[in-house]
Amino acid sequence: MQNSSITLRLHNLQLPFSSTWKYGILALAILLLLGALTILAYQMCQLQKHNRTGKKKKYDSGDGVKMRAQNGVWGKKMPPLLLDSSQQSDMDMEMAEMGAGLDTPHPCLSCSITEDPSPLPSSQGSLKFSLLYRREQCELLVSGLEVRGLPSHRHTEVAVWFRLLQRVPSHTPGLQCVVQEWQSRAVKNCSGTTFGEHFVCSLQDAEMERSTLKMEVQHFDKYSRNATLGEVRVALSQLKASQSLVLCAELQKTTKDVVGEVLLSLRCLPISQRMEVGLLKAKTYPPCSAAEKSVYARIDVSCRRHRQKHQKSRLQAHTALIIFNETFLFPMPQAAAWDSSVLVSLYEVGPEPRHLIGQASVGRNMARDAADHWDLMAKSIQQPVAQWHPLLI
């Protein structure tokens, strides 16, 4: 009797949910489900949009390489005198006899089209300089260096980097070697920056036909890397002896020169989430000096715009064909493989401080050959894929 009374009391205390509460909870669950489906559909749309953008960038980079090959960066013969990186443009040139003060326009100026047909804006400045070839001493004199029209609020100090390039007969189209390079002192930028320096380099008369002087104007920064503002190129094939040629040309977009080749091997290791970079061989033009010099390679891997810790190869003698045969392992998450790249930099060391010989880059968003190599690596799981890549500087 007592148990039945307790059960009756407990039954009276239980308050069942009304129909309004039940339908409210059901409606809330349906709303949460619809919100989850909406978020999922938005994420899928974003993923498809990102894939289409990646493919478009890949095709655009391939077209750029094709345009550059057609316009003669790698295979076309050098123009007669001034090699701009744009279409034909008007330039102020003056021919001065040695010791004379009269200047007359030079009639043999011509330009060529490179990878970018449009020059830099006129506000980017111009470069004025004087060239003189002394046949008796076999010397090329560069003087009267002056930079004009640079935006003063952006660049506090500027410097000019010179490279004397020579075409080399090879199966590689457009292969050149850096005969000599030097840099001017850094000068504070103003309306007309005058360096007040002259540079002399040894150059035989027979080498004038295949030589080109490349001058890059750089923003000097002693705490980080210098930023290149533009360049001017001059072909020395028609430079007359014992006559000073004064040129004033607008800065053009910088272009890369092929100075060698490097054989790289790539292998994707998805189980361990790593990538193997194999540095096999490199072809460069050996140095002309008698001093023994060595080379080494630095490998940098960038994953989602984050550069990992670099690795270096062993020192090798600088010859025409350099054998490395080394492999390097880098972490590579499979989800980030589409947004990664490999940069190989070849340096020469000796009695003087090291200097860069050339660089080669491989990645899905790079040029056509580099992108094809990356795609082959992604398809050939656990298998190394080797390919030659140009060294550019």
JSON list of N, CA, C and O in Angstrom, two decimals, residues 262-263 279-282 295-297 313-316 322-328 346:
[
{"chain": "A", "resi": 262, "resn": "VAL", "atom": "N", "xyz": [71.10, 22.87, -64.93]},
{"chain": "A", "resi": 262, "resn": "VAL", "atom": "CA", "xyz": [71.23, 22.01, -63.76]},
{"chain": "A", "resi": 262, "resn": "VAL", "atom": "C", "xyz": [70.25, 20.86, -63.91]},
{"chain": "A", "resi": 262, "resn": "VAL", "atom": "O", "xyz": [69.12, 21.03, -64.37]},
{"chain": "A", "resi": 263, "resn": "LEU", "atom": "N", "xyz": [70.72, 19.66, -63.56]},
{"chain": "A", "resi": 263, "resn": "LEU", "atom": "CA", "xyz": [69.90, 18.44, -63.64]},
{"chain": "A", "resi": 263, "resn": "LEU", "atom": "C", "xyz": [69.37, 18.13, -62.25]},
{"chain": "A", "resi": 263, "resn": "LEU", "atom": "O", "xyz": [70.14, 17.82, -61.33]},
{"chain": "A", "resi": 279, "resn": "LEU", "atom": "N", "xyz": [70.14, 16.64, -56.44]},
{"chain": "A", "resi": 279, "resn": "LEU", "atom": "CA", "xyz": [71.02, 17.52, -57.23]},
{"chain": "A", "resi": 279, "resn": "LEU", "atom": "C", "xyz": [72.06, 16.64, -57.90]},
{"chain": "A", "resi": 279, "resn": "LEU", "atom": "O", "xyz": [72.97, 16.12, -57.24]},
{"chain": "A", "resi": 280, "resn": "LEU", "atom": "N", "xyz": [71.93, 16.47, -59.22]},
{"chain": "A", "resi": 280, "resn": "LEU", "atom": "CA", "xyz": [72.76, 15.50, -59.93]},
{"chain": "A", "resi": 280, "resn": "LEU", "atom": "C", "xyz": [73.95, 16.16, -60.62]},
{"chain": "A", "resi": 280, "resn": "LEU", "atom": "O", "xyz": [75.09, 15.88, -60.29]},
{"chain": "A", "resi": 281, "resn": "LYS", "atom": "N", "xyz": [73.68, 17.05, -61.58]},
{"chain": "A", "resi": 281, "resn": "LYS", "atom": "CA", "xyz": [74.76, 17.67, -62.36]},
{"chain": "A", "resi": 281, "resn": "LYS", "atom": "C", "xyz": [74.44, 19.13, -62.61]},
{"chain": "A", "resi": 281, "resn": "LYS", "atom": "O", "xyz": [73.31, 19.58, -62.47]},
{"chain": "A", "resi": 282, "resn": "ALA", "atom": "N", "xyz": [75.48, 19.86, -63.02]},
{"chain": "A", "resi": 282, "resn": "ALA", "atom": "CA", "xyz": [75.32, 21.26, -63.41]},
{"chain": "A", "resi": 282, "resn": "ALA", "atom": "C", "xyz": [76.33, 21.56, -64.51]},
{"chain": "A", "resi": 282, "resn": "ALA", "atom": "O", "xyz": [77.48, 21.12, -64.45]},
{"chain": "A", "resi": 295, "resn": "VAL", "atom": "N", "xyz": [82.45, 25.49, -56.19]},
{"chain": "A", "resi": 295, "resn": "VAL", "atom": "CA", "xyz": [81.04, 25.85, -56.24]},
{"chain": "A", "resi": 295, "resn": "VAL", "atom": "C", "xyz": [80.27, 24.96, -55.27]},
{"chain": "A", "resi": 295, "resn": "VAL", "atom": "O", "xyz": [80.68, 23.84, -54.95]},
{"chain": "A", "resi": 296, "resn": "TYR", "atom": "N", "xyz": [79.16, 25.48, -54.80]},
{"chain": "A", "resi": 296, "resn": "TYR", "atom": "CA", "xyz": [78.22, 24.70, -54.01]},
{"chain": "A", "resi": 296, "resn": "TYR", "atom": "C", "xyz": [76.82, 25.17, -54.34]},
{"chain": "A", "resi": 296, "resn": "TYR", "atom": "O", "xyz": [76.62, 26.27, -54.87]},
{"chain": "A", "resi": 297, "resn": "ALA", "atom": "N", "xyz": [75.86, 24.34, -54.01]},
{"chain": "A", "resi": 297, "resn": "ALA", "atom": "CA", "xyz": [74.45, 24.64, -54.29]},
{"chain": "A", "resi": 297, "resn": "ALA", "atom": "C", "xyz": [73.68, 24.78, -52.99]},
{"chain": "A", "resi": 297, "resn": "ALA", "atom": "O", "xyz": [73.93, 24.06, -52.02]},
{"chain": "A", "resi": 313, "resn": "SER", "atom": "N", "xyz": [74.90, 21.80, -50.47]},
{"chain": "A", "resi": 313, "resn": "SER", "atom": "CA", "xyz": [75.65, 20.66, -50.98]},
{"chain": "A", "resi": 313, "resn": "SER", "atom": "C", "xyz": [77.11, 20.79, -50.59]},
{"chain": "A", "resi": 313, "resn": "SER", "atom": "O", "xyz": [77.56, 21.80, -50.03]},
{"chain": "A", "resi": 314, "resn": "ARG", "atom": "N", "xyz": [77.87, 19.77, -50.91]},
{"chain": "A", "resi": 314, "resn": "ARG", "atom": "CA", "xyz": [79.32, 19.80, -50.67]},
{"chain": "A", "resi": 314, "resn": "ARG", "atom": "C", "xyz": [80.01, 20.64, -51.74]},
{"chain": "A", "resi": 314, "resn": "ARG", "atom": "O", "xyz": [79.49, 20.82, -52.85]},
{"chain": "A", "resi": 315, "resn": "LEU", "atom": "N", "xyz": [81.19, 21.13, -51.42]},
{"chain": "A", "resi": 315, "resn": "LEU", "atom": "CA", "xyz": [81.96, 21.92, -52.37]},
{"chain": "A", "resi": 315, "resn": "LEU", "atom": "C", "xyz": [82.49, 21.03, -53.49]},
{"chain": "A", "resi": 315, "resn": "LEU", "atom": "O", "xyz": [82.97, 19.92, -53.24]},
{"chain": "A", "resi": 316, "resn": "GLN", "atom": "N", "xyz": [82.40, 21.54, -54.70]},
{"chain": "A", "resi": 316, "resn": "GLN", "atom": "CA", "xyz": [82.91, 20.84, -55.88]},
{"chain": "A", "resi": 316, "resn": "GLN", "atom": "C", "xyz": [83.76, 21.80, -56.70]},
{"chain": "A", "resi": 316, "resn": "GLN", "atom": "O", "xyz": [83.57, 23.03, -56.65]},
{"chain": "A", "resi": 322, "resn": "ILE", "atom": "N", "xyz": [79.82, 19.84, -63.58]},
{"chain": "A", "resi": 322, "resn": "ILE", "atom": "CA", "xyz": [79.98, 19.64, -62.14]},
{"chain": "A", "resi": 322, "resn": "ILE", "atom": "C", "xyz": [79.08, 18.48, -61.72]},
{"chain": "A", "resi": 322, "resn": "ILE", "atom": "O", "xyz": [77.88, 18.49, -61.99]},
{"chain": "A", "resi": 323, "resn": "ILE", "atom": "N", "xyz": [79.67, 17.48, -61.07]},
{"chain": "A", "resi": 323, "resn": "ILE", "atom": "CA", "xyz": [78.95, 16.30, -60.62]},
{"chain": "A", "resi": 323, "resn": "ILE", "atom": "C", "xyz": [78.70, 16.44, -59.12]},
{"chain": "A", "resi": 323, "resn": "ILE", "atom": "O", "xyz": [79.65, 16.51, -58.33]},
{"chain": "A", "resi": 324, "resn": "PHE", "atom": "N", "xyz": [77.42, 16.46, -58.72]},
{"chain": "A", "resi": 324, "resn": "PHE", "atom": "CA", "xyz": [77.06, 16.54, -57.31]},
{"chain": "A", "resi": 324, "resn": "PHE", "atom": "C", "xyz": [76.59, 15.18, -56.77]},
{"chain": "A", "resi": 324, "resn": "PHE", "atom": "O", "xyz": [77.14, 14.67, -55.80]},
{"chain": "A", "resi": 325, "resn": "ASN", "atom": "N", "xyz": [75.54, 14.61, -57.39]},
{"chain": "A", "resi": 325, "resn": "ASN", "atom": "CA", "xyz": [74.96, 13.33, -56.97]},
{"chain": "A", "resi": 325, "resn": "ASN", "atom": "C", "xyz": [74.63, 13.33, -55.47]},
{"chain": "A", "resi": 325, "resn": "ASN", "atom": "O", "xyz": [75.08, 12.48, -54.70]},
{"chain": "A", "resi": 326, "resn": "GLU", "atom": "N", "xyz": [73.83, 14.30, -55.05]},
{"chain": "A", "resi": 326, "resn": "GLU", "atom": "CA", "xyz": [73.39, 14.41, -53.66]},
{"chain": "A", "resi": 326, "resn": "GLU", "atom": "C", "xyz": [71.87, 14.52, -53.63]},
{"chain": "A", "resi": 326, "resn": "GLU", "atom": "O", "xyz": [71.24, 15.03, -54.56]},
{"chain": "A", "resi": 327, "resn": "THR", "atom": "N", "xyz": [71.30, 14.03, -52.52]},
{"chain": "A", "resi": 327, "resn": "THR", "atom": "CA", "xyz": [69.86, 14.11, -52.32]},
{"chain": "A", "resi": 327, "resn": "THR", "atom": "C", "xyz": [69.57, 14.81, -51.00]},
{"chain": "A", "resi": 327, "resn": "THR", "atom": "O", "xyz": [70.35, 14.72, -50.04]},
{"chain": "A", "resi": 328, "resn": "PHE", "atom": "N", "xyz": [68.43, 15.51, -50.97]},
{"chain": "A", "resi": 328, "resn": "PHE", "atom": "CA", "xyz": [68.02, 16.28, -49.80]},
{"chain": "A", "resi": 328, "resn": "PHE", "atom": "C", "xyz": [66.54, 16.01, -49.55]},
{"chain": "A", "resi": 328, "resn": "PHE", "atom": "O", "xyz": [65.74, 16.01, -50.48]},
{"chain": "A", "resi": 346, "resn": "LEU", "atom": "N", "xyz": [73.21, 28.37, -57.29]},
{"chain": "A", "resi": 346, "resn": "LEU", "atom": "CA", "xyz": [74.58, 27.91, -57.44]},
{"chain": "A", "resi": 346, "resn": "LEU", "atom": "C", "xyz": [75.53, 29.07, -57.17]},
{"chain": "A", "resi": 346, "resn": "LEU", "atom": "O", "xyz": [75.42, 30.13, -57.80]}
]
